[in-house]
PDB file of C-alpha atoms in Angstrom:
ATOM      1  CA  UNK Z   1       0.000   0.000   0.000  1.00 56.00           C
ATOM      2  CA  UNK Z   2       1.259   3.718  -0.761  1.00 53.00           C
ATOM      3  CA  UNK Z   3       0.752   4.631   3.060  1.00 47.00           C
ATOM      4  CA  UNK Z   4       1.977   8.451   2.570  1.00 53.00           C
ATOM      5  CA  UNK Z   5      -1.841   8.334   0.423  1.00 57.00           C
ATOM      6  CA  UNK Z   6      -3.578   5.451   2.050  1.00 72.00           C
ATOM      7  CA  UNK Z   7      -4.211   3.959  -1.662  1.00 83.00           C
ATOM      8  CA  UNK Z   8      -3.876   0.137  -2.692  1.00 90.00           C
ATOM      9  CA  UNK Z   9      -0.758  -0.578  -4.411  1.00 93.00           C
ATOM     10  CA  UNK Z  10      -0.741  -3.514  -7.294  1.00 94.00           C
ATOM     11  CA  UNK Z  11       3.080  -4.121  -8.477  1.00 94.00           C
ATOM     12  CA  UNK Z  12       2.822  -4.599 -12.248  1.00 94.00           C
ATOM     13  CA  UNK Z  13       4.964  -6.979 -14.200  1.00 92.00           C
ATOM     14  CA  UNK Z  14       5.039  -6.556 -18.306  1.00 89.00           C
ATOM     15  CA  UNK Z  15       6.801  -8.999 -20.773  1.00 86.00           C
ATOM     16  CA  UNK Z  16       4.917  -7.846 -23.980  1.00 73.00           C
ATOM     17  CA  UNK Z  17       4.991  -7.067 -27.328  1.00 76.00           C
ATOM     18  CA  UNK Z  18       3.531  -4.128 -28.765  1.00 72.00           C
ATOM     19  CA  UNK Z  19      -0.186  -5.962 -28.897  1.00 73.00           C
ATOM     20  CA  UNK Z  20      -0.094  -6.615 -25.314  1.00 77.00           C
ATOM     21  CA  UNK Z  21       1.421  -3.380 -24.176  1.00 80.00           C
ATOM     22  CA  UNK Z  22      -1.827  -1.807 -25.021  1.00 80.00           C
ATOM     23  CA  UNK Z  23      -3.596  -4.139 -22.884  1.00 83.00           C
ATOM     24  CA  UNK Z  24      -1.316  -3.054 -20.084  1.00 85.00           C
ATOM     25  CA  UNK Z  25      -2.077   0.326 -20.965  1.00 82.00           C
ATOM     26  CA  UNK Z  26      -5.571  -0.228 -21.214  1.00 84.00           C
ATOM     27  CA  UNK Z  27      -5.170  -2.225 -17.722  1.00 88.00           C
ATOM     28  CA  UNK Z  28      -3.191   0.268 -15.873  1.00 88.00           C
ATOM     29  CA  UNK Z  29      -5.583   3.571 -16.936  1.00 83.00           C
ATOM     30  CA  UNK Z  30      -8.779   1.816 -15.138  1.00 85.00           C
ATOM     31  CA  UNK Z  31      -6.434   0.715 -11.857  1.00 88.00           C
ATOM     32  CA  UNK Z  32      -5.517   4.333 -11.465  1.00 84.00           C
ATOM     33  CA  UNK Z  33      -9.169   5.434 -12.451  1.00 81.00           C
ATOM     34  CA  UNK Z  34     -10.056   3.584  -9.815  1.00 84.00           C
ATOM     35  CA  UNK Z  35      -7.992   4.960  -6.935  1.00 84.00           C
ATOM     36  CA  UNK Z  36      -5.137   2.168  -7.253  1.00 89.00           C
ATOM     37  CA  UNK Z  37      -1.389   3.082  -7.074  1.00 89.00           C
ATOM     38  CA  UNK Z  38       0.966   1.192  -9.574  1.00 90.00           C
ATOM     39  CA  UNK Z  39       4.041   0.067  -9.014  1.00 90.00           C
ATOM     40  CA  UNK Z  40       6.426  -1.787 -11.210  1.00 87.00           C
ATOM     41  CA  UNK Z  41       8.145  -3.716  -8.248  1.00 85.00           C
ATOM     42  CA  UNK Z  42       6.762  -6.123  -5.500  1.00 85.00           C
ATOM     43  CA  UNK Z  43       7.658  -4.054  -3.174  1.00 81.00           C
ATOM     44  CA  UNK Z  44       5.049  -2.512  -1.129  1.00 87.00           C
ATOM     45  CA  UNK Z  45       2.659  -4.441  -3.975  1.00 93.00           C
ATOM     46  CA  UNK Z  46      -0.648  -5.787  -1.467  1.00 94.00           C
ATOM     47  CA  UNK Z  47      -0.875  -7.807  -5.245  1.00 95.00           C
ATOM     48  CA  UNK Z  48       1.090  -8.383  -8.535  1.00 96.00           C
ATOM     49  CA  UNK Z  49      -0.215  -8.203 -12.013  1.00 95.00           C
ATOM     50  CA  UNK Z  50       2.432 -10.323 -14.716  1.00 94.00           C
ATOM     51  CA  UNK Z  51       1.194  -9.472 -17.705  1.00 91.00           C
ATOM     52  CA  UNK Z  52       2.315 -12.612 -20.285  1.00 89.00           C
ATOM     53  CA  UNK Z  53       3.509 -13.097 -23.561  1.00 86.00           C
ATOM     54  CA  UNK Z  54       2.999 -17.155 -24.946  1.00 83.00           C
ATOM     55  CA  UNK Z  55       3.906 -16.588 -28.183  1.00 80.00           C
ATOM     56  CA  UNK Z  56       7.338 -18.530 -28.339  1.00 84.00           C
ATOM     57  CA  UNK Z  57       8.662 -20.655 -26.317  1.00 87.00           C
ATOM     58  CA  UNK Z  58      11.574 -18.532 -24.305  1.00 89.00           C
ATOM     59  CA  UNK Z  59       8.950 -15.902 -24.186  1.00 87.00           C
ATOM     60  CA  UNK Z  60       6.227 -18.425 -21.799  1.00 89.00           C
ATOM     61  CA  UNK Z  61       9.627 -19.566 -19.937  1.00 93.00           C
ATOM     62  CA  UNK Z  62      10.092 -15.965 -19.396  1.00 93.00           C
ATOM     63  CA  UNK Z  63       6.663 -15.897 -18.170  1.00 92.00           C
ATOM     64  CA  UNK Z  64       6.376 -18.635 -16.156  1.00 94.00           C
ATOM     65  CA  UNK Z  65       9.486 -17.360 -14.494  1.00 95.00           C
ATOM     66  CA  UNK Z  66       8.161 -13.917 -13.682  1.00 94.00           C
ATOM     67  CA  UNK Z  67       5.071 -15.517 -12.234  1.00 95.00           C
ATOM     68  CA  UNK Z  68       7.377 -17.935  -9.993  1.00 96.00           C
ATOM     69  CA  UNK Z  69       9.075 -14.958  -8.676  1.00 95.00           C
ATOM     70  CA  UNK Z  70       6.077 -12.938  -8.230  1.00 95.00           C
ATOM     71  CA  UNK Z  71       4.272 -16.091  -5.870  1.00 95.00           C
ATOM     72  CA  UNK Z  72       7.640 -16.297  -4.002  1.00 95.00           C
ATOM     73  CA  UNK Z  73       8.167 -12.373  -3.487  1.00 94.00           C
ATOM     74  CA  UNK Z  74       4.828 -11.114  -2.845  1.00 94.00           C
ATOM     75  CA  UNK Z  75       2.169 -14.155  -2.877  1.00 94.00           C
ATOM     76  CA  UNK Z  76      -1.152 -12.350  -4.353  1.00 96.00           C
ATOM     77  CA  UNK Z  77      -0.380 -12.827  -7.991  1.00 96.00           C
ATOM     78  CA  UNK Z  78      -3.171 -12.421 -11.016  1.00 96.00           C
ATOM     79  CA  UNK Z  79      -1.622 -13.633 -14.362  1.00 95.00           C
ATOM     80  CA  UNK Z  80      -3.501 -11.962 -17.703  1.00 91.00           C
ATOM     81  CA  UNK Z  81      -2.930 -11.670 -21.415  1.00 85.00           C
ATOM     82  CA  UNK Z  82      -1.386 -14.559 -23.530  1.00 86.00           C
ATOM     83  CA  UNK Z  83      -1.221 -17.171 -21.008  1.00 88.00           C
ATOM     84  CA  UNK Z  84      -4.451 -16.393 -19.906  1.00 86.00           C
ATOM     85  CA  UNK Z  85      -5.694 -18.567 -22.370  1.00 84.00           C
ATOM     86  CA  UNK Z  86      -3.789 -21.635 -20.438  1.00 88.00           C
ATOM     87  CA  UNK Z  87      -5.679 -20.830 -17.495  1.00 89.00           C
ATOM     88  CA  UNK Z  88      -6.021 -24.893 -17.084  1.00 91.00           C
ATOM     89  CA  UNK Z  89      -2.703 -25.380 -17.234  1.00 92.00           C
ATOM     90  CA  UNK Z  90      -1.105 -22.667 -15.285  1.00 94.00           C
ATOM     91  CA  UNK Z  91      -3.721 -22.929 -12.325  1.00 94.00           C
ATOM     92  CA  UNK Z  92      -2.076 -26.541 -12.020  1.00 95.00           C
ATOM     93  CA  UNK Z  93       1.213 -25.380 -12.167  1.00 95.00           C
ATOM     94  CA  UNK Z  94       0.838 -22.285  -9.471  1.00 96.00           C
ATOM     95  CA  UNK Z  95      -2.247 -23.630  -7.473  1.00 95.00           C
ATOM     96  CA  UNK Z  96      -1.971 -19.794  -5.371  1.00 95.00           C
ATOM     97  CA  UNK Z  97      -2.787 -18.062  -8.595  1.00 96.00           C
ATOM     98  CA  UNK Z  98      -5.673 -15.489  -7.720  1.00 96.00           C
ATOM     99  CA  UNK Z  99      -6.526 -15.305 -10.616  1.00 95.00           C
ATOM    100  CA  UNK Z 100      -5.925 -16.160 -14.687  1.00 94.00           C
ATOM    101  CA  UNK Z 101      -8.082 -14.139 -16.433  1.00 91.00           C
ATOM    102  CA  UNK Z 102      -8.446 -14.215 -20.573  1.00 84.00           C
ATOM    103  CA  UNK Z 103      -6.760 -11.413 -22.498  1.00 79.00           C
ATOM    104  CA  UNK Z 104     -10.512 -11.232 -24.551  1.00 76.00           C
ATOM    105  CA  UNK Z 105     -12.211 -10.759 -21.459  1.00 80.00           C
ATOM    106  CA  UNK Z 106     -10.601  -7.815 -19.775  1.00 76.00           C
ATOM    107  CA  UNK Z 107     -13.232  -6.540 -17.879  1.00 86.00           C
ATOM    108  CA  UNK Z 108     -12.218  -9.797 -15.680  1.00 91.00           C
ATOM    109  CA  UNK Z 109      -8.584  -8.400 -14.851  1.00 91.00           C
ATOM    110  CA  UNK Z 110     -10.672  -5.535 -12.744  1.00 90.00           C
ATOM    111  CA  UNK Z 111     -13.490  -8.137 -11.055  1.00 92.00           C
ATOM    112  CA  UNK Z 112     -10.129  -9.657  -9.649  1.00 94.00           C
ATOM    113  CA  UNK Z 113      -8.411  -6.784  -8.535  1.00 93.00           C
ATOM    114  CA  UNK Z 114     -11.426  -5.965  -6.630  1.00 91.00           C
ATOM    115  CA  UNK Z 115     -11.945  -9.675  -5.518  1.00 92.00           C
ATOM    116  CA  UNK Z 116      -8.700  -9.267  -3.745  1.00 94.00           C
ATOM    117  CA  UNK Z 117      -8.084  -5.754  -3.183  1.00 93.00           C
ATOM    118  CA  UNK Z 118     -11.286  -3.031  -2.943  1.00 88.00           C
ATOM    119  CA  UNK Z 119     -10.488   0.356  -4.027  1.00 80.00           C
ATOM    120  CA  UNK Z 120     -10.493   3.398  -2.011  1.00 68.00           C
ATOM    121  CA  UNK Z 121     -11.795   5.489  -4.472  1.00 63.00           C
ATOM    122  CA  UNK Z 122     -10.704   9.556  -4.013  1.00 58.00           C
ATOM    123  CA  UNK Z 123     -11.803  11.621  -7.264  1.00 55.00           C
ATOM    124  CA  UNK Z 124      -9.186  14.000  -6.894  1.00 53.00           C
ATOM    125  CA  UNK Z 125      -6.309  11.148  -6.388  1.00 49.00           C
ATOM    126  CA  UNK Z 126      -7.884   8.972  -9.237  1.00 50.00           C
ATOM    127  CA  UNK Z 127      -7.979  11.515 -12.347  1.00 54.00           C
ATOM    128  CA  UNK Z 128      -5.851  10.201 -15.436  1.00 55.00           C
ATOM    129  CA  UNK Z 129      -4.955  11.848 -18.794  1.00 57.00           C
ATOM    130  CA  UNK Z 130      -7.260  12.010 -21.654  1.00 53.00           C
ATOM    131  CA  UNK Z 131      -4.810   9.648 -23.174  1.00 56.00           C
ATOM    132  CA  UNK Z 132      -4.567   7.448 -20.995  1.00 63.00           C
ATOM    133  CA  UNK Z 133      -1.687   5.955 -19.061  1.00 67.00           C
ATOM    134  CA  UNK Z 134       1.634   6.473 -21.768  1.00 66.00           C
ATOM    135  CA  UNK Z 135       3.901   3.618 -21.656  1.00 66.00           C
ATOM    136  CA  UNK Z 136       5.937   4.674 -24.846  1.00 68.00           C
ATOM    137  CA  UNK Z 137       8.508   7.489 -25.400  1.00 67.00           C
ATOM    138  CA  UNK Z 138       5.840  11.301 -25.665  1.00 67.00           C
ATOM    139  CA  UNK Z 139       6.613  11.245 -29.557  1.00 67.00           C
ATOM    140  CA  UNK Z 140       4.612   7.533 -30.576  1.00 69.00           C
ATOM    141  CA  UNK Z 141       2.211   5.927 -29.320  1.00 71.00           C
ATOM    142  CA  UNK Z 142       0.445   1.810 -30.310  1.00 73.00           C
ATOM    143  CA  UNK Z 143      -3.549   2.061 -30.807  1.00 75.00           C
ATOM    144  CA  UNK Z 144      -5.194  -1.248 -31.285  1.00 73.00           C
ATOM    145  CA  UNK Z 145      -7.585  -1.470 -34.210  1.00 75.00           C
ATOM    146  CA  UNK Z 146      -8.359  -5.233 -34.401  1.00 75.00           C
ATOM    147  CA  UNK Z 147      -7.627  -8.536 -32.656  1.00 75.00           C
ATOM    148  CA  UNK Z 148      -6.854 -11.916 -33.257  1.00 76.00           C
ATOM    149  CA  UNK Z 149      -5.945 -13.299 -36.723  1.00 78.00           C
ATOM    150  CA  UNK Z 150      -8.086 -15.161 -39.327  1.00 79.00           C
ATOM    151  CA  UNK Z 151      -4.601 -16.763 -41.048  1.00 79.00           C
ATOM    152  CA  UNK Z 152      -3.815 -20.825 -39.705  1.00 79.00           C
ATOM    153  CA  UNK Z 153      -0.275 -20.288 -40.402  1.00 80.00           C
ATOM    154  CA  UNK Z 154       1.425 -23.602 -39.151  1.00 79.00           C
ATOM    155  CA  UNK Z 155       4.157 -21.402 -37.491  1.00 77.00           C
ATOM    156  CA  UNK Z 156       2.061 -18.704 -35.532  1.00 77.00           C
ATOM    157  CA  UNK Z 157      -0.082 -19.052 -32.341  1.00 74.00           C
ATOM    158  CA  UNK Z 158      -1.947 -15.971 -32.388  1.00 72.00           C
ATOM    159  CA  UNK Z 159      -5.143 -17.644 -33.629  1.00 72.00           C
ATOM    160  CA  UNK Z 160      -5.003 -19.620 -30.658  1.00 74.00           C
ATOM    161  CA  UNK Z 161      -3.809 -17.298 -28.334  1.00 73.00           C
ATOM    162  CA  UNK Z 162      -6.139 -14.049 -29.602  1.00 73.00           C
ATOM    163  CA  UNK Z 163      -8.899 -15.986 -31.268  1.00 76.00           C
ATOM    164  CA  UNK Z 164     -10.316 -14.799 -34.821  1.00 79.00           C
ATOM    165  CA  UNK Z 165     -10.331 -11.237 -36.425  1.00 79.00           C
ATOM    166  CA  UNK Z 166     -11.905  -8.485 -34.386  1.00 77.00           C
ATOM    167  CA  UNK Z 167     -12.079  -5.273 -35.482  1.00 77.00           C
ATOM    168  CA  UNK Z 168     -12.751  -2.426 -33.361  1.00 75.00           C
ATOM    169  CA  UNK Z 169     -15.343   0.678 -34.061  1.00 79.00           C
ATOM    170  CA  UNK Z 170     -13.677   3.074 -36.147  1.00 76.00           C
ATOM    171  CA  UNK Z 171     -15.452   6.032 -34.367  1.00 79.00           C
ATOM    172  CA  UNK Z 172     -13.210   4.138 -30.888  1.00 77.00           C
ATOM    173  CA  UNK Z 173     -10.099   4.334 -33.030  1.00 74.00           C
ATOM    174  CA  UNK Z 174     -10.560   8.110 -33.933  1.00 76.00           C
ATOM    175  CA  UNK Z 175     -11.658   8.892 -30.365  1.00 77.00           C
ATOM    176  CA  UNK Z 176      -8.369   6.989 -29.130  1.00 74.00           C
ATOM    177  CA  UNK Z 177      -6.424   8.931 -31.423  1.00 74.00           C
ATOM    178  CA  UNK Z 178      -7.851  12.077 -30.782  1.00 74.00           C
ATOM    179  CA  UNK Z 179      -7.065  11.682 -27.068  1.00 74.00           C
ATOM    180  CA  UNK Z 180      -3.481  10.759 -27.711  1.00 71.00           C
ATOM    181  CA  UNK Z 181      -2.806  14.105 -30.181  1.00 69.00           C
ATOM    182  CA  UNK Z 182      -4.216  16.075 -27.444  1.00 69.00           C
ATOM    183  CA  UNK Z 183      -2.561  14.967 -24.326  1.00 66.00           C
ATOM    184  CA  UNK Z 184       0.727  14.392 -26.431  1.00 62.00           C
ATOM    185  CA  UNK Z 185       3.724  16.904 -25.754  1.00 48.00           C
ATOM    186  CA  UNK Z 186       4.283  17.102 -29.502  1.00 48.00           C
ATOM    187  CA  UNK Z 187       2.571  18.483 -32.382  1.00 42.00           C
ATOM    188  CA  UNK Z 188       2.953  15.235 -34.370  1.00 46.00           C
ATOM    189  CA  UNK Z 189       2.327  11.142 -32.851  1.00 44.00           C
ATOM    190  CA  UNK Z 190       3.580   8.608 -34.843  1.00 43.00           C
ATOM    191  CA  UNK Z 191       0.847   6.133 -34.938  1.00 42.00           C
ATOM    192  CA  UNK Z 192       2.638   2.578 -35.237  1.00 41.00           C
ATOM    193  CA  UNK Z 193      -0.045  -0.088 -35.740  1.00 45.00           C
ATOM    194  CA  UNK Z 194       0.261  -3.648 -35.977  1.00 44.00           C
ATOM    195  CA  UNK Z 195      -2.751  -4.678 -37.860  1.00 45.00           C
ATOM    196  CA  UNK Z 196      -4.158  -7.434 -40.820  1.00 44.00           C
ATOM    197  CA  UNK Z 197      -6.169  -5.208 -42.516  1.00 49.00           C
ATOM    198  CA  UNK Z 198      -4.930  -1.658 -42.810  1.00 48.00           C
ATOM    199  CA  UNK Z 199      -7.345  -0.893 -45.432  1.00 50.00           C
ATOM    200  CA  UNK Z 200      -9.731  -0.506 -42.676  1.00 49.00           C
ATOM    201  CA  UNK Z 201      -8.168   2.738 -41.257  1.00 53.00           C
ATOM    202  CA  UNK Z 202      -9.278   6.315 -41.743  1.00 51.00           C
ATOM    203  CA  UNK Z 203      -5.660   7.321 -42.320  1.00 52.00           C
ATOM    204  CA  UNK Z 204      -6.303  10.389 -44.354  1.00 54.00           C
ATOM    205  CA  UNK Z 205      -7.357  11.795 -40.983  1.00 50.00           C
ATOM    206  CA  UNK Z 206      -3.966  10.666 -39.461  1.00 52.00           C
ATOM    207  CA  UNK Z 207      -0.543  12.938 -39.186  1.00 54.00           C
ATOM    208  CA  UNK Z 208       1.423   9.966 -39.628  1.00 57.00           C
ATOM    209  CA  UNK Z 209       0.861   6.039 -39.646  1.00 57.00           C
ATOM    210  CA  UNK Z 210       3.645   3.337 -39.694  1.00 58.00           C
ATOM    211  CA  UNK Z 211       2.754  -0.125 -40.187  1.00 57.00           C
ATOM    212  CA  UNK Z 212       5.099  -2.386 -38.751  1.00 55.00           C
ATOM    213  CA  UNK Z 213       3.268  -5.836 -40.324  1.00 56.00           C
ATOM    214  CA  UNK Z 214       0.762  -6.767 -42.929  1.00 58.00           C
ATOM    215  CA  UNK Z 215      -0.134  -9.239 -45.205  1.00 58.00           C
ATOM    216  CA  UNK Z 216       1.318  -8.032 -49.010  1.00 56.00           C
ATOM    217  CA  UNK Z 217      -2.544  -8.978 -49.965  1.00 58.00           C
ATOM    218  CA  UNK Z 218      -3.890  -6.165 -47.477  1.00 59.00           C
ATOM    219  CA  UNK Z 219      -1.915  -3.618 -48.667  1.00 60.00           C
ATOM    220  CA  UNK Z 220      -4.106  -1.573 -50.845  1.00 62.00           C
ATOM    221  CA  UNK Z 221      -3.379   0.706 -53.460  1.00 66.00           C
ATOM    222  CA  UNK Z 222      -5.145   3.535 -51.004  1.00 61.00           C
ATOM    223  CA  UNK Z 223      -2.772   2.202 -48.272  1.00 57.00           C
ATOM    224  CA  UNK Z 224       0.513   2.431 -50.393  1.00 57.00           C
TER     225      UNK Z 224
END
């Protein structure tokens, strides 16, 4: 607990790729909306978040490791993201788990918190930025447009891990976007999305958009 403010402290443990580190972002902007001090050590933590990444195989030894030490440092541990999906699995593995929660259900990451660890909710203490908590460098920033992946390549595990092609509202995206321009120290954000369809954007709308992976059958002649 952060006893100078009397708040709940959760210590919060990322091993993510660009995909998931919107979901911590997304994650850590309702904990401190709800009156919850972050931390990204166990100390102090009353309960640890490890946010996981499954998608090869030093990256869930990573995990599994950061969840060991987080049970052995601190005790109250709720694992989220990737793994989540092995909630089966990892629950017989670390029988003290709290909680495994689903990385498409992410309203259950909060119903855990609060399981464990009611808020103390002060208004004045809680207020974040209209963009959110940042967890990149003030000049870019990663908005999620879609999950999951309709592809069965042989060699990828997202399907399994993020389920089929979701897109989001575009009206979200531009709302997300607009948030991020205004609460961003400079006059230009460099929006970096990972995405299957980028066809689906309303880039003309956009300062700047870098995609960092696509199928060469997405790419439109628009998008180009």
């Amino acid at each position: 607990m952060d006893v100078a403010r009397g708040l709940p402290r959760v210590g919060f443990v990322r091993l993510e790729c660009p995909k998931a580190l919107v979901d911590s972002k997304g994650i850590l902007g309702r904990l401190r909306a709800k009156g919850y001090d972050i931390s990204d050590s166990f100390d102090g933590a009353d309960l640890v978040i490890v946010n996981t990444c499954g998608f090869i195989e030093p990256a869930v030894e990573e995990s599994l490791g950061a969840i060991e030490e987080a049970l052995a440092e601190n005790g109250n541990v709720i694992v989220t993201v990737c793994l989540g999906t092995k909630a089966h699995d990892l629950r017989q593995r670390f029988p003290r788990l709290l909680a495994v929660t689903d990385p498409h259900v992410p309203d259950d990451v909060m119903q855990a918190v609060h399981r464990a660890l009611p808020s103390v909710h002060e208004p004045f203490e809680s207020l974040r930025p209209a963009g959110g908590i940042k967890l990149t460098s003030r000049h870019y920033a990663y908005i999620k447009i879609a999950e999951g992946c309709n592809h069965r390549c042989t060699f990828c595990i997202i399907h399994s891990l993020r389920g089929r092609l979701v897109s989001r509202p575009i009206a979200d995206v531009l709302r997300e976007t607009d948030a991020l321009v205004s609460a961003s120290e400079s006059p230009e954000i460099d929006g970096v999305v990972r995405l299957t369809n980028p066809g689906a954007l309303p880039i003309d709308d956009w300062a700047r958009v870098r995609i960092t992976d696509s199928d060469s059958h997405d790419l439109t002649a628009r998008v180009i």
